[in-house]
XYZ file of C-alpha atoms in Angstrom:
349
model
C 97.796 257.670 161.000
C 99.472 259.294 157.975
C 102.314 260.755 160.056
C 104.983 258.058 159.937
C 103.710 255.901 157.085
C 103.047 258.990 154.976
C 106.501 260.397 155.645
C 108.129 257.083 154.760
C 106.132 256.886 151.548
C 107.253 260.374 150.563
C 110.920 259.441 151.010
C 110.551 256.028 149.377
C 108.791 257.470 146.343
C 112.036 259.296 145.586
C 114.518 256.629 146.701
C 112.921 253.713 144.865
C 113.232 255.657 141.611
C 117.023 255.948 141.873
C 118.047 252.794 143.740
C 118.655 249.421 142.131
C 116.829 246.210 143.137
C 120.034 245.005 144.824
C 120.182 248.032 147.140
C 119.077 248.067 150.773
C 117.175 250.703 152.764
C 117.448 251.152 156.527
C 114.274 252.469 158.147
C 114.718 253.508 161.780
C 113.446 255.858 164.452
C 115.468 259.001 165.102
C 115.788 258.190 168.819
C 117.210 254.690 168.290
C 120.837 253.646 168.785
C 121.941 250.706 166.632
C 124.219 247.870 167.689
C 127.724 248.151 166.206
C 127.123 245.083 164.033
C 123.519 245.797 163.113
C 123.998 246.674 159.432
C 126.749 244.106 158.902
C 124.625 241.305 160.353
C 121.469 242.410 158.543
C 123.248 242.523 155.170
C 124.534 239.010 155.732
C 121.001 237.779 156.491
C 119.612 239.480 153.383
C 122.055 237.516 151.228
C 119.481 234.740 151.617
C 116.902 235.407 148.894
C 114.108 233.988 151.065
C 114.587 236.771 153.647
C 112.551 239.855 152.802
C 113.689 242.134 155.631
C 115.727 242.116 158.850
C 114.258 243.758 161.924
C 115.894 244.854 165.152
C 115.491 243.466 168.646
C 114.672 246.444 170.823
C 115.949 247.119 174.318
C 114.734 249.976 176.490
C 116.759 253.029 177.385
C 117.526 253.544 181.102
C 115.522 255.679 183.479
C 111.837 256.502 184.114
C 111.577 254.604 187.378
C 109.272 251.642 187.863
C 107.310 252.068 184.639
C 110.580 252.092 182.694
C 111.883 249.003 184.509
C 108.708 247.066 183.745
C 108.960 247.907 180.056
C 112.608 246.838 179.964
C 111.692 243.495 181.536
C 108.947 243.101 178.956
C 111.362 243.845 176.108
C 113.916 241.392 177.547
C 111.337 238.609 177.470
C 110.412 239.501 173.904
C 114.090 239.316 172.880
C 114.436 235.952 174.617
C 111.370 234.653 172.817
C 112.797 235.647 169.426
C 116.096 234.008 170.337
C 114.326 230.761 171.200
C 112.553 230.891 167.814
C 115.918 231.098 166.021
C 115.423 234.716 165.075
C 112.005 234.420 163.430
C 110.430 237.866 163.690
C 106.761 238.385 164.436
C 107.113 242.113 163.750
C 109.695 244.115 161.808
C 110.075 246.725 164.491
C 109.812 250.345 163.474
C 112.814 251.157 165.663
C 115.145 249.745 162.991
C 114.655 247.448 159.989
C 116.812 246.856 156.913
C 114.708 246.350 153.777
C 115.433 245.011 150.309
C 114.541 247.499 147.569
C 113.184 244.785 145.282
C 110.837 243.541 148.019
C 109.560 247.036 148.825
C 108.905 247.573 145.105
C 106.885 244.361 144.991
C 104.896 245.435 148.056
C 103.988 248.747 146.404
C 102.976 246.969 143.195
C 100.739 244.544 145.110
C 98.857 247.216 147.084
C 95.222 247.553 146.185
C 95.263 244.168 144.466
C 96.875 241.383 146.498
C 97.591 243.469 149.588
C 95.516 246.014 151.535
C 96.281 249.702 151.221
C 96.398 252.383 148.529
C 97.857 251.197 145.217
C 101.464 252.144 144.538
C 102.425 252.911 148.146
C 104.911 250.889 150.166
C 103.326 251.617 153.547
C 99.600 251.449 154.154
C 98.657 254.908 155.444
C 95.394 253.573 156.856
C 97.218 251.264 159.292
C 97.830 252.391 162.874
C 100.922 250.213 163.224
C 102.924 250.522 160.042
C 105.656 248.136 161.201
C 103.255 245.289 161.943
C 101.406 245.892 158.681
C 104.548 245.913 156.516
C 105.560 242.631 158.194
C 102.280 241.026 157.144
C 102.697 242.463 153.637
C 106.203 241.055 153.186
C 105.239 237.659 154.589
C 102.149 237.567 152.372
C 104.470 237.826 149.359
C 106.254 234.674 150.509
C 109.325 236.137 152.219
C 110.673 235.430 155.709
C 111.304 238.140 158.291
C 114.111 237.667 160.797
C 115.644 239.429 163.819
C 119.190 238.178 164.548
C 120.602 238.602 168.040
C 123.316 241.030 166.868
C 120.681 243.350 165.400
C 119.726 244.946 168.697
C 118.710 248.564 169.040
C 118.206 250.759 172.096
C 114.951 252.690 171.983
C 112.938 254.954 174.237
C 110.543 253.700 176.876
C 107.414 255.538 177.847
C 108.171 257.871 180.785
C 104.758 257.567 182.466
C 101.644 255.446 182.686
C 99.519 257.792 180.565
C 102.072 257.758 177.765
C 102.365 253.983 178.023
C 98.588 253.602 177.843
C 98.406 255.665 174.646
C 101.324 253.841 173.040
C 100.031 250.360 173.812
C 96.484 251.278 172.821
C 97.762 252.222 169.377
C 99.869 249.058 169.145
C 97.053 246.766 170.227
C 94.336 248.357 168.144
C 96.670 248.458 165.161
C 97.340 244.733 165.480
C 93.622 243.977 165.632
C 92.786 246.119 162.618
C 95.665 244.705 160.586
C 94.205 241.238 161.113
C 90.817 242.532 160.021
C 92.335 243.970 156.831
C 94.249 240.800 155.896
C 91.688 238.244 157.029
C 92.492 234.786 158.329
C 95.091 232.920 156.250
C 98.365 231.033 156.647
C 100.270 234.256 157.371
C 97.854 235.778 159.852
C 96.916 232.562 161.673
C 99.804 232.804 164.215
C 98.897 236.438 164.885
C 95.228 235.577 165.330
C 96.207 232.753 167.693
C 98.312 235.219 169.681
C 95.368 237.594 170.023
C 93.107 234.697 171.032
C 95.655 233.618 173.623
C 95.696 237.115 175.059
C 91.912 236.991 175.268
C 91.999 233.665 177.128
C 94.653 235.037 179.455
C 92.518 238.082 180.121
C 89.508 235.942 181.075
C 91.631 233.678 183.270
C 93.336 236.576 185.043
C 90.160 238.481 185.832
C 88.397 235.279 186.875
C 91.209 234.721 189.347
C 90.853 238.267 190.661
C 87.093 237.842 191.066
C 87.465 234.454 192.753
C 90.045 235.878 195.166
C 87.717 238.720 196.118
C 84.745 236.391 196.633
C 86.662 233.929 198.803
C 88.703 236.437 200.789
C 86.153 236.431 203.611
C 86.655 232.713 204.271
C 90.237 233.205 205.382
C 93.497 232.213 203.705
C 94.497 228.566 203.497
C 97.719 227.363 201.917
C 97.148 224.719 199.251
C 100.396 222.860 198.426
C 99.409 222.254 194.812
C 98.617 225.870 194.034
C 101.628 227.035 196.019
C 103.830 224.865 193.794
C 102.160 226.248 190.663
C 102.698 229.780 191.933
C 106.390 229.119 192.620
C 106.862 227.742 189.097
C 105.237 230.890 187.716
C 107.553 233.104 189.792
C 110.598 231.108 188.692
C 109.640 231.572 185.048
C 109.304 235.321 185.488
C 112.711 235.541 187.159
C 114.583 233.285 184.715
C 113.292 235.140 181.658
C 114.929 238.410 182.767
C 118.142 236.983 184.246
C 120.257 238.562 181.502
C 119.304 241.975 182.828
C 120.843 241.436 186.238
C 119.873 241.204 189.907
C 117.521 244.174 190.269
C 115.199 243.213 187.374
C 115.177 239.644 188.698
C 114.165 240.908 192.137
C 111.356 242.946 190.603
C 110.143 239.839 188.768
C 110.369 237.746 191.962
C 107.990 240.118 193.753
C 105.400 238.975 191.186
C 102.643 241.281 192.385
C 104.210 244.297 190.638
C 104.476 242.603 187.259
C 101.078 241.029 187.813
C 99.599 244.510 188.174
C 101.479 245.525 185.002
C 99.879 242.606 183.161
C 96.454 243.732 184.375
C 97.231 247.187 183.017
C 98.069 245.739 179.585
C 94.905 243.646 179.625
C 92.860 246.772 180.268
C 94.548 248.234 177.194
C 93.472 245.155 175.214
C 89.859 245.585 176.317
C 89.854 249.248 175.370
C 91.469 248.484 171.993
C 88.809 245.908 171.156
C 86.056 248.302 172.198
C 87.479 251.191 170.165
C 87.927 248.933 167.157
C 84.346 247.659 167.348
C 82.847 251.138 167.517
C 85.338 252.548 164.975
C 86.518 255.286 167.308
C 88.972 257.802 165.897
C 92.572 256.763 166.507
C 95.372 259.240 167.115
C 99.137 259.164 167.267
C 100.859 260.177 170.477
C 104.395 261.546 170.486
C 106.571 261.700 173.584
C 109.401 264.213 173.799
C 112.169 262.707 175.890
C 115.885 263.079 176.446
C 118.026 260.215 175.154
C 120.971 259.806 177.557
C 123.043 258.188 174.825
C 123.281 261.434 172.871
C 125.039 264.348 174.517
C 127.303 267.226 173.594
C 129.668 266.463 176.452
C 132.731 264.533 175.318
C 133.039 262.611 178.571
C 129.883 261.152 180.023
C 129.130 258.115 182.137
C 126.971 255.996 179.837
C 124.323 253.563 180.995
C 124.571 249.796 180.825
C 122.371 247.915 178.421
C 121.332 244.305 178.081
C 122.194 242.551 174.857
C 120.833 239.318 173.472
C 123.209 236.466 172.732
C 123.168 233.404 170.524
C 125.016 230.127 171.165
C 126.010 229.573 167.550
C 127.985 232.846 167.293
C 131.762 232.644 167.745
C 133.232 232.891 171.238
C 133.922 236.387 172.561
C 137.567 237.126 173.289
C 138.776 239.479 175.975
C 139.654 242.841 174.521
C 137.353 242.717 171.494
C 135.388 245.881 170.866
C 132.068 244.161 170.316
C 130.131 241.701 172.467
C 129.959 237.974 171.842
C 127.553 235.372 173.171
C 129.583 234.484 176.238
C 129.066 237.858 177.856
C 131.410 240.316 179.518
C 131.324 244.079 179.766
C 132.472 245.814 176.623
C 132.395 249.355 175.325
C 131.174 250.113 171.849
C 133.050 252.656 169.726
C 132.247 256.333 170.188
C 130.657 257.820 167.102
C 130.200 261.487 166.286
C 126.712 262.349 165.057
C 126.079 265.986 164.066
C 128.484 267.287 166.652
C 127.289 264.941 169.358
C 129.190 261.967 170.677
C 127.324 258.700 170.980
C 128.660 256.029 173.311
C 127.045 252.975 174.804
C 128.422 250.668 177.430
C 126.925 247.229 177.004
C 126.606 244.593 179.674
C 126.069 240.927 178.901
C 125.288 238.632 181.761
């Protein structure tokens, strides 16, 4: 648990001594690729004194077959949900977040008194999910956390089911234990309601599975009402990933595949609750993977990515380097990073 949070605290203990309260600090994962306008947009948002930090909207890297495609659909729905909430962030994602130095200083000063965690540290080293915990800390101090559409970031997806299980188990258990540390209050109430909703969904889903098994021997009969409900459910799954293109929409339309994925995530929830109750030891899991965006070859066919869009942003003009809300295929600038060339071809639909 001390790996990431501890490393960040070590760096911040030095940086916060030399930076001014007006400075900004970008915290991001090494495998992430930022949108061209990420920093520019985040700085503009932080000009509002009520905003404590600006987090990224993450999109999954290409590859890794079915398990990768399911994660990318999941991330697309999360991005759409943030967009529909006008950029209000539930979590300041660890993939990339721009922080205000003065806010981080206040967080460290409040630790051990008004906030959980060791006194004097920015990040709580006892938390499994440092990004979720720092979000609660910043909100508890009265600041807003936002994730604008232009602050997207491409991050890794888990390459296999075992890796995905370990990742989501840490995420889910971390969320539960963060709520336990902060207690129920105005900040944590939406998070507690989200966890309760997941619990209700779990009971409903497994009740449906059990009922289907028990009644399977009586033969199948089409009920118009439930058929209509099922079609509405399928339509919702398809519409929420339409920005990703035809193949993700087809995967969503099959329903049974994503339904099985949801069952998988609900099993993770059950295991997280059980581990939290019995205080089982929690461990970090690191996946070593190849990021196709970073290569030493100067000419490489780069993958297409889905970007979020917002209606209030200015209209995109043909020939611009960066994407606008109206869509269209664009190519972001090529940047050299330690001898490697980074290029990303973005696709808005």
